[in-house]
Amino acid sequence: MSSDGTGRRPTIYSVADRAQVSIATVSRVLRRPDEVRPATRDRVLQVVDELGYVPDGAARSLAVKSHEAHGLVLPELGGPYYADLLTGYEQGAADGGASVVVLLTDGKADVDLLVRRLAGRVDGIVLMGAVQVAPTTVAAIRRKLPVLGLANSHEESVESFVTENVHSAEELTRHLVEVHGRRRLRFVGSPDIADDVHDRYAGFVAAHQAAGLEAAPPVPATFREEDGPRVAALLLEGELEADALVCANDELALSVMRHLSAGGVSVPDQVSVTGWDDGMAARYVTPGLTTVSQPVRELGRQVAVRMRALLEDPTSVPEQHLLPTTLVVRQSCGCP
Amino acid sequence: MSSDGTGRRPTIYSVADRAQVSIATVSRVLRRPDEVRPATRDRVLQVVDELGYVPDGAARSLAVKSHEAHGLVLPELGGPYYADLLTGYEQGAADGGASVVVLLTDGKADVDLLVRRLAGRVDGIVLMGAVQVAPTTVAAIRRKLPVLGLANSHEESVESFVTENVHSAEELTRHLVEVHGRRRLRFVGSPDIADDVHDRYAGFVAAHQAAGLEAAPPVPATFREEDGPRVAALLLEGELEADALVCANDELALSVMRHLSAGGVSVPDQVSVTGWDDGMAARYVTPGLTTVSQPVRELGRQVAVRMRALLEDPTSVPEQHLLPTTLVVRQSCGCP
DNA sequence: TTGTACGCGTTATCAG
DNA sequence: CTGATAACGCGTACAA
């Protein structure tokens, strides 16, 4: 069993052999250096260095029964939202010594299979609400590891983190109605596409009711810039009457706004346009985009921290987490 | 050895027991279903489903000697650049059945240690040029697995992917000089902070030489928006004279541009401002930002594909890869 | 302080 | 087509 240079990549055995110690000692040197006599320790460390030995993570995981990694499942990485989320999460996970495995589902055929597979390589999984994964899959992986939901205000069976949507949407809408005297408002986005869109529309409706107005049905659209031209065209061609467009996110809002301007409609004079997310572009366009800011990075961090807690104490009682958002008023709503 | 329901998470043994077969058969059912009689197969699959069995990735990795994962080391995820890169890479890796472990180094103390650790959990590592990792660390992990560099035009010892910088910077600068008659151009960014900045400045200098002009030294700045105000102030307060600012990236350019306008300096009438990356904001600001577009997503995908090839055939001869970029002329340079 | 020996959960080889 | 069994590389009681 004592091969040395000839073998493959160096293992703990190669190191032990060469340093004239047992593998137990090598392991100790790496994990709890102070439990080993300095002389031996140095000898081992030198060999480790010579051989460029790096412990195999898989073997280690198997032994310690922990993958030291979390899975983060997102639809994509467009816009600042998901990137910030990932940044925050990675930080929170890293603080606990865990790495992050990202799974981007957009464009993938067998998402359910991939999520299942992922469940075998990580200690816990965070599932973005917008990803389409079968309930049975969720149920399956939950039997194996902790699962946290993100921006899935409905599906209350899994513990989740959500940023406030209803009230901020309501506040935003009210602002448009009361401050700018808008009356023909339209919500741009598909409420059934994701829970947060649903909630934003709900707030939109609530504000109307509170003002004694009737909310028009939503104008369907995805989160992507691509849908902007179509929506703008609807309005330019008179198929849609509106003096305010409450868009589901910034990308959409910016695109609509630009195409409206290009078509000769003045924003915000003729039509107010608002977004959601407060990405970098929102600050730089003219007029500045009135939007809603979410503490996305912090959200990511908190989710990671919670996951770590869950991993340490699985009996920990689940709770729903709600993070506050802030209305950011710029000029696209009509404010000076 | 035959425990059943009482035990911990279901293993291949639990399944085998319950389905009255050997673990070998369970493994086969999952890997090569057609090598097992339909009757037994179905029985096993049913048990798998009942128990919610998911094979342990670590154990599997140990057995097949492959982590089925790649490591991607980036400084951060701000701006569209890294997010796109990651998106492309994840796709390319996923096409080969591998997942991606992201390591964000900004703000982390022991990057070298983290990279080493990562090397034990993945089959290959991609290192962004901008991350600060010791050469000895790189050397160490290279002995263990394939390492690809990204945007590190110098360090030619490791195979790497780079987007063209020198020529596009030269073209951009020439445009400013020839078309817009600029003469007092300044490069904003620190050439020593990253190889691509270095190369962009090199192109800036080259264009000057070609035009018989002398290039001014760079105005130091990071890639972040935060540095914009300072640079703008320099100019507003007369400490810096310039009729064109060639910025290292979009964030910087946008920030500078905005603060210049706020300070009463007209862009592009008095000063041209250009960026790099062509993020979403570049399209939406006024004036539109003249910048350089890189095929980042495609870059990511290509790197992943190359990594897969390297993993299959480690003897594959290394080569340096250069991807083309395109100058995107908008209005911030002075064009109508 | 150091070493022996076993377990971790899969895959793969080789008999049957 | 199916079953025993040996790796895979590491951590860790337990023993010395």
mmCIF file of C-alpha atoms in Angstrom, chain A residues 45 48-57, chain B residues 73 103 110-122 125 127 133-145:
data_model
loop_
_atom_site.group_PDB
_atom_site.id
_atom_site.type_symbol
_atom_site.label_atom_id
_atom_site.label_comp_id
_atom_site.label_asym_id
_atom_site.label_seq_id
_atom_site.Cartn_x
_atom_site.Cartn_y
_atom_site.Cartn_z
ATOM 1 C CA LEU A 45 3.978 20.573 6.251
ATOM 2 C CA VAL A 48 2.607 18.757 1.910
ATOM 3 C CA ASP A 49 4.196 21.659 0.192
ATOM 4 C CA GLU A 50 6.642 19.625 -1.831
ATOM 5 C CA LEU A 51 3.954 17.358 -3.118
ATOM 6 C CA GLY A 52 1.402 20.120 -3.529
ATOM 7 C CA TYR A 53 -1.030 18.059 -1.552
ATOM 8 C CA VAL A 54 -4.620 19.260 -1.369
ATOM 9 C CA PRO A 55 -7.103 17.117 0.533
ATOM 10 C CA ASP A 56 -9.820 15.697 -1.650
ATOM 11 C CA GLY A 57 -13.051 17.453 -0.848
ATOM 12 C CA VAL B 73 -12.949 32.596 -9.055
ATOM 13 C CA LEU B 103 -15.740 32.024 -5.218
ATOM 14 C CA ASP B 110 -7.337 34.469 2.972
ATOM 15 C CA VAL B 111 -7.945 34.180 -0.725
ATOM 16 C CA ASP B 112 -5.045 31.849 -1.278
ATOM 17 C CA LEU B 113 -6.302 29.421 1.286
ATOM 18 C CA LEU B 114 -9.792 29.528 -0.162
ATOM 19 C CA VAL B 115 -8.542 28.889 -3.657
ATOM 20 C CA ARG B 116 -6.510 25.943 -2.424
ATOM 21 C CA ARG B 117 -9.497 24.518 -0.649
ATOM 22 C CA LEU B 118 -11.614 25.026 -3.734
ATOM 23 C CA ALA B 119 -9.052 23.044 -5.675
ATOM 24 C CA GLY B 120 -9.976 20.034 -3.609
ATOM 25 C CA ARG B 121 -13.648 20.197 -4.507
ATOM 26 C CA VAL B 122 -13.608 20.763 -8.246
ATOM 27 C CA ILE B 125 -10.430 26.151 -11.837
ATOM 28 C CA LEU B 127 -9.057 32.306 -12.347
ATOM 29 C CA VAL B 133 -3.668 35.178 -5.732
ATOM 30 C CA ALA B 134 -0.052 34.324 -5.086
ATOM 31 C CA PRO B 135 1.932 32.744 -7.927
ATOM 32 C CA THR B 136 2.938 29.932 -5.596
ATOM 33 C CA THR B 137 -0.717 29.172 -5.012
ATOM 34 C CA VAL B 138 -1.374 29.074 -8.705
ATOM 35 C CA ALA B 139 1.605 26.818 -9.161
ATOM 36 C CA ALA B 140 0.375 24.572 -6.387
ATOM 37 C CA ILE B 141 -3.116 24.044 -7.697
ATOM 38 C CA ARG B 142 -1.878 23.633 -11.236
ATOM 39 C CA ARG B 143 -0.164 20.469 -10.150
ATOM 40 C CA LYS B 144 -3.485 19.116 -9.137
ATOM 41 C CA LEU B 145 -5.924 20.283 -11.785
#
